[in-house]
Coordinates of C-alpha atoms in Angstrom, one line a residue:
M208 CA -54.2 42.2 -21.0
V209 CA -54.9 41.6 -24.7
A210 CA -51.2 40.6 -25.2
R211 CA -51.4 38.3 -22.2
V212 CA -54.5 36.5 -23.5
S213 CA -52.9 36.1 -26.9
S214 CA -49.7 34.6 -25.3
I215 CA -51.7 32.1 -23.3
L216 CA -53.8 31.0 -26.3
S217 CA -50.8 30.6 -28.5
S218 CA -48.6 28.7 -26.0
H219 CA -51.3 26.3 -24.8
P220 CA -51.1 23.0 -26.8
G221 CA -54.9 22.4 -26.6
P222 CA -57.5 21.2 -26.6
F223 CA -59.4 23.9 -24.8
N224 CA -62.3 22.6 -22.6
S225 CA -63.7 26.0 -21.6
I226 CA -62.8 29.7 -22.2
H227 CA -64.7 32.6 -20.7
L228 CA -63.6 36.1 -21.8
T229 CA -65.0 39.4 -20.8
C230 CA -63.7 42.5 -22.6
S231 CA -64.3 46.2 -22.0
S232 CA -63.2 47.2 -25.6
M233 CA -61.8 45.2 -28.4
G234 CA -62.6 47.5 -31.3
S235 CA -58.9 48.5 -31.8
H236 CA -57.7 44.9 -31.4
N237 CA -59.1 43.2 -34.5
D238 CA -55.9 41.3 -35.3
A239 CA -55.7 39.9 -31.8
L240 CA -59.4 39.0 -31.9
K241 CA -58.9 37.1 -35.2
S242 CA -56.0 35.2 -33.7
W243 CA -58.0 34.2 -30.7
F244 CA -60.8 32.7 -32.7
K245 CA -58.3 31.0 -34.9
A246 CA -56.8 29.4 -31.8
F247 CA -60.3 28.4 -30.6
A248 CA -60.9 26.5 -33.9
D249 CA -57.4 25.0 -34.2
K250 CA -57.3 23.8 -30.6
H251 CA -60.8 22.2 -30.5
L252 CA -62.5 24.5 -28.0
K253 CA -65.6 22.9 -26.4
E254 CA -67.2 25.8 -24.5
L255 CA -66.9 29.5 -25.3
A256 CA -68.4 32.5 -23.4
F257 CA -67.3 35.8 -25.0
L258 CA -68.8 39.0 -23.6
N259 CA -68.1 42.5 -24.8
L260 CA -69.1 45.2 -22.3
H261 CA -68.4 48.1 -24.6
Y262 CA -71.3 50.0 -26.2
P263 CA -72.1 50.4 -29.0
N264 CA -71.7 46.8 -30.0
D265 CA -69.0 47.4 -32.6
I266 CA -67.2 44.0 -32.4
M267 CA -67.7 41.7 -35.3
V268 CA -67.1 38.1 -34.4
P269 CA -64.4 36.6 -36.7
T270 CA -65.6 34.0 -39.3
D271 CA -63.2 31.5 -37.7
L272 CA -66.1 31.0 -35.2
F273 CA -67.6 28.8 -37.8
R274 CA -64.5 26.6 -37.8
C275 CA -65.0 25.7 -34.2
K276 CA -66.3 22.3 -34.9
S277 CA -65.8 21.0 -31.3
L278 CA -68.0 23.6 -29.7
K279 CA -70.7 22.2 -27.4
R280 CA -71.8 25.5 -25.7
L281 CA -71.7 29.0 -27.2
Y282 CA -72.4 32.2 -25.3
L283 CA -71.9 35.5 -27.1
G284 CA -72.6 38.9 -25.7
G285 CA -72.4 42.5 -27.0
V286 CA -71.2 41.5 -30.5
Q287 CA -72.3 41.2 -34.1
L288 CA -72.1 37.9 -36.0
P289 CA -70.1 37.7 -39.3
A290 CA -71.7 39.8 -42.0
N291 CA -70.2 37.9 -45.0
T292 CA -72.4 34.9 -45.0
S293 CA -70.9 33.6 -48.3
I294 CA -67.7 32.5 -46.5
I295 CA -69.6 30.6 -43.8
P296 CA -69.4 26.8 -44.2
C297 CA -72.4 24.9 -45.2
S298 CA -74.6 22.8 -42.8
H299 CA -73.3 20.7 -39.9
T300 CA -70.3 23.0 -39.1
F301 CA -71.0 22.7 -35.4
H302 CA -71.3 18.9 -35.1
E303 CA -71.5 18.9 -31.3
L304 CA -73.1 22.3 -30.4
W305 CA -76.2 21.8 -28.3
E306 CA -76.6 25.2 -26.5
I307 CA -76.5 28.8 -28.0
C308 CA -77.1 32.0 -26.0
L309 CA -76.9 35.4 -27.6
Y310 CA -77.0 38.3 -25.0
R311 CA -77.2 41.9 -26.0
C312 CA -76.2 41.2 -29.6
I313 CA -77.1 43.0 -32.8
L314 CA -78.8 40.4 -34.9
H315 CA -80.4 39.8 -38.3
E316 CA -82.7 37.0 -39.1
W317 CA -80.0 35.3 -41.3
D318 CA -77.7 35.2 -38.2
I319 CA -80.0 32.9 -36.4
E320 CA -80.7 30.9 -39.6
N321 CA -77.0 30.4 -40.2
L322 CA -76.4 29.3 -36.6
L323 CA -79.2 26.8 -36.6
T324 CA -78.4 25.4 -40.0
C325 CA -74.8 24.8 -38.9
S326 CA -76.0 23.1 -35.7
P327 CA -77.8 19.8 -36.3
K328 CA -77.7 18.8 -32.6
V329 CA -78.6 22.1 -30.9
E330 CA -81.3 21.8 -28.2
K331 CA -81.3 25.2 -26.5
L332 CA -81.5 28.7 -28.0
S333 CA -81.6 31.8 -25.9
L334 CA -82.1 35.4 -27.2
V335 CA -81.5 37.8 -24.3
N336 CA -81.9 41.6 -24.5
S337 CA -80.7 41.5 -28.2
A338 CA -81.5 44.1 -30.8
C339 CA -82.9 42.5 -33.8
G340 CA -83.8 45.3 -36.2
W341 CA -87.1 47.0 -37.0
P342 CA -89.2 45.1 -37.7
L343 CA -87.8 41.6 -37.6
Q344 CA -89.8 38.4 -38.3
L345 CA -87.8 35.6 -36.9
H346 CA -88.7 32.2 -38.2
I347 CA -87.1 29.3 -36.3
R348 CA -86.5 26.0 -38.2
N349 CA -84.6 23.3 -36.6
H350 CA -85.3 19.6 -36.1
S351 CA -83.3 19.2 -32.8
L352 CA -84.3 22.3 -30.8
R353 CA -86.0 21.5 -27.5
C354 CA -86.0 24.8 -25.7
M355 CA -86.4 28.4 -26.9
L356 CA -85.9 31.4 -24.6
H357 CA -86.9 34.9 -25.8
W358 CA -86.0 37.4 -23.1
A359 CA -86.5 41.1 -23.7
S360 CA -85.3 41.1 -27.3
S361 CA -86.8 43.4 -30.0
L362 CA -88.9 41.3 -32.3
E363 CA -92.1 42.0 -34.2
E364 CA -92.8 38.3 -34.8
L365 CA -91.5 35.0 -33.5
A366 CA -92.5 32.0 -35.5
M367 CA -91.7 28.4 -34.6
V368 CA -92.2 27.3 -38.1
S369 CA -90.7 23.8 -38.1
T370 CA -89.5 22.7 -34.7
P371 CA -90.8 19.1 -34.2
C372 CA -88.8 18.5 -31.1
L373 CA -89.6 21.8 -29.3
E374 CA -90.8 21.2 -25.7
R375 CA -90.4 24.6 -24.1
L376 CA -91.1 28.1 -25.4
I377 CA -90.2 30.7 -22.7
L378 CA -91.2 34.3 -23.3
W379 CA -90.0 36.9 -20.8
R380 CA -89.9 40.7 -20.9
D381 CA -88.2 43.4 -19.0
D382 CA -90.7 46.0 -17.9
A383 CA -88.0 48.7 -17.9
L384 CA -87.5 48.1 -21.7
H385 CA -90.8 49.2 -23.4
W386 CA -89.4 48.2 -26.8
S387 CA -88.5 44.7 -25.8
D388 CA -91.6 42.6 -26.3
C389 CA -92.5 40.4 -29.2
K390 CA -95.9 41.2 -30.8
K391 CA -96.8 38.1 -32.7
I392 CA -96.2 34.5 -31.7
K393 CA -96.8 31.8 -34.2
I394 CA -96.8 28.1 -33.3
C395 CA -96.6 25.6 -36.2
S396 CA -95.4 22.0 -36.4
T397 CA -94.6 21.7 -32.7
P398 CA -96.2 18.4 -31.7
K399 CA -94.1 18.0 -28.5
L400 CA -94.6 21.5 -27.1
Q401 CA -95.3 21.1 -23.3
V402 CA -94.5 24.4 -21.7
I403 CA -95.3 28.0 -23.0
G404 CA -95.2 31.3 -21.2
Y405 CA -95.4 34.0 -20.2
L406 CA -98.1 34.9 -22.8
N407 CA -99.5 38.4 -22.4
P408 CA -102.7 38.7 -24.6
A409 CA -102.5 42.5 -24.2
D410 CA -99.2 42.5 -26.1
H411 CA -99.1 39.1 -27.9
V412 CA -101.1 37.9 -30.9
L413 CA -101.0 34.1 -30.7
Q414 CA -101.4 32.3 -34.0
I415 CA -101.6 28.5 -34.1
N416 CA -100.8 27.1 -37.5
D417 CA -102.7 29.5 -39.8
M418 CA -105.4 30.5 -37.4
K419 CA -105.7 33.2 -34.7
A420 CA -106.0 31.6 -31.2
S421 CA -109.6 30.6 -30.4
A422 CA -111.5 27.8 -28.8
A423 CA -111.3 25.9 -32.2
T424 CA -107.5 26.0 -32.3
V425 CA -106.1 23.7 -29.6
V426 CA -102.5 22.8 -28.8
P427 CA -103.1 19.4 -27.2
S428 CA -99.5 18.7 -26.1
V429 CA -99.2 21.7 -23.7
E430 CA -99.0 20.8 -20.1
V431 CA -97.8 24.0 -18.4
L432 CA -99.1 27.4 -19.5
A433 CA -98.1 30.8 -18.0
M434 CA -100.2 33.8 -19.0
T435 CA -100.9 37.4 -17.9
I436 CA -104.6 38.0 -18.3
R437 CA -106.9 41.0 -17.7
F438 CA -110.1 39.2 -16.7
G439 CA -113.3 40.5 -18.4
V440 CA -111.4 41.4 -21.6
H441 CA -112.7 38.8 -24.1
E442 CA -109.9 39.1 -26.6
E443 CA -107.4 38.1 -23.8
E444 CA -109.5 35.3 -22.3
R445 CA -110.1 33.6 -25.7
M446 CA -106.5 32.3 -25.6
V447 CA -107.2 30.0 -22.7
P448 CA -109.3 27.4 -24.4
C449 CA -106.4 26.6 -26.7
F450 CA -104.6 24.9 -23.8
L451 CA -107.2 22.7 -22.1
N452 CA -104.8 19.7 -21.8
I453 CA -102.6 21.5 -19.3
K454 CA -101.6 19.7 -16.1
K455 CA -100.5 22.5 -13.9
V456 CA -101.9 26.0 -13.3
I457 CA -100.1 28.7 -11.2
F458 CA -102.3 31.6 -10.3
D459 CA -100.2 34.5 -9.1
D460 CA -101.5 37.8 -7.5
F461 CA -104.8 36.2 -6.6
S462 CA -107.3 38.5 -4.7
G463 CA -110.5 36.5 -4.8
E464 CA -112.4 38.7 -7.2
E465 CA -115.4 37.2 -9.0
C466 CA -113.7 37.3 -12.4
E467 CA -110.7 35.3 -11.0
L468 CA -113.0 32.7 -9.5
A469 CA -114.9 32.5 -12.8
F470 CA -111.6 31.8 -14.5
L471 CA -110.7 29.1 -12.0
S472 CA -114.1 27.6 -12.5
F473 CA -113.7 27.5 -16.3
I474 CA -110.3 25.7 -16.0
A475 CA -111.5 23.3 -13.4
Q476 CA -114.6 22.3 -15.4
N477 CA -112.8 21.9 -18.8
A478 CA -109.2 20.8 -18.2
N479 CA -109.6 17.1 -17.9
Q480 CA -105.9 16.4 -17.4
L481 CA -105.4 19.0 -14.7
E482 CA -103.3 17.7 -11.8
E483 CA -102.3 20.8 -9.8
I484 CA -103.5 24.4 -9.2
Y485 CA -101.2 26.7 -7.2
I486 CA -102.9 29.9 -5.9
I487 CA -100.5 32.7 -4.8
P488 CA -102.3 35.5 -2.9
S489 CA -101.8 39.1 -3.9
K490 CA -99.2 40.9 -1.8
N491 CA -102.0 43.4 -0.9
D492 CA -104.1 40.6 0.6
L493 CA -101.5 38.6 2.6
S494 CA -103.1 39.8 5.9
A495 CA -106.4 38.2 4.8
G496 CA -104.8 34.9 4.0
S497 CA -107.2 32.7 6.1
S498 CA -110.4 34.4 4.8
L499 CA -109.1 34.2 1.3
G500 CA -108.4 30.5 1.8
N501 CA -111.9 29.9 3.0
V502 CA -113.3 31.6 -0.1
I503 CA -111.1 29.4 -2.3
N504 CA -112.0 26.2 -0.4
H505 CA -115.8 26.9 -0.5
F506 CA -115.7 27.9 -4.2
M507 CA -113.6 24.8 -5.3
S508 CA -115.8 22.4 -3.4
S509 CA -118.8 23.5 -5.3
I510 CA -117.3 22.8 -8.8
L511 CA -117.8 19.8 -10.9
W512 CA -114.2 19.0 -11.8
A513 CA -113.3 17.7 -15.2
S514 CA -110.2 16.0 -13.7
A515 CA -110.7 13.4 -11.0
Y516 CA -107.2 13.9 -9.6
C517 CA -106.4 17.6 -9.1
R518 CA -104.7 19.1 -6.1
V519 CA -105.2 22.7 -5.1

């Protein structure tokens, strides 16, 4: 199969619009791998998805990756990025690249820094189930990035240091991977941030600029916030006042307890731009849907709303 792929790549005149390759083991085919990436660069590949299914992740991506100046989308899985950063071209290597996804990769902070430095137009960055070292403080600096996805990757700290165009910061964890959650989230210089979540105050420490999250540190641009909160735990609830300009609240696993109603009351009386509240009953209370609805309706009708146009 390796020989067949090599033959196809060498005989095709190019340019390549899209190539998706899934390999079970390429550790013994380094020469073929280098020739593939050379062909990707020489024949102006626009979209590359390269997934290595072999574990451990012993494949090092050839440095010719950084010659692929026509790339618009890059998906890499189960690999390591080039270790010799001195031979990587300077900024603006990927003139057209706007989406990067790294799945189950072994990464270092300089790997992300190199990719972002070389990608002046990148808008989407996804880190999915990637091992990033112990500990790793990942500082994101990019002036075009609009969406960042951190999904079950090992990080001690994720800092959006200088991302003036960032609109969405998506944090997701895999409960089966206890090592996978990020501990500290820093938000700095993100004036366009509209969506953030899932924040879990039990695991995350949120820092806004140079201050720990509190009622005095507000992110005024955020419109959609997703959080997992243990009501009654003050250290977790204190995150909420940072996002009082939200427009939508989705309350999942709602059971009608007093602490939940108190939370809804706080949001309703303080979020003056709120447009929608979605309440999803707990699976354990589905049989009591009508009575739970009555509780919600009665409670909400007694609140003095900060927003004049909110739908529940």
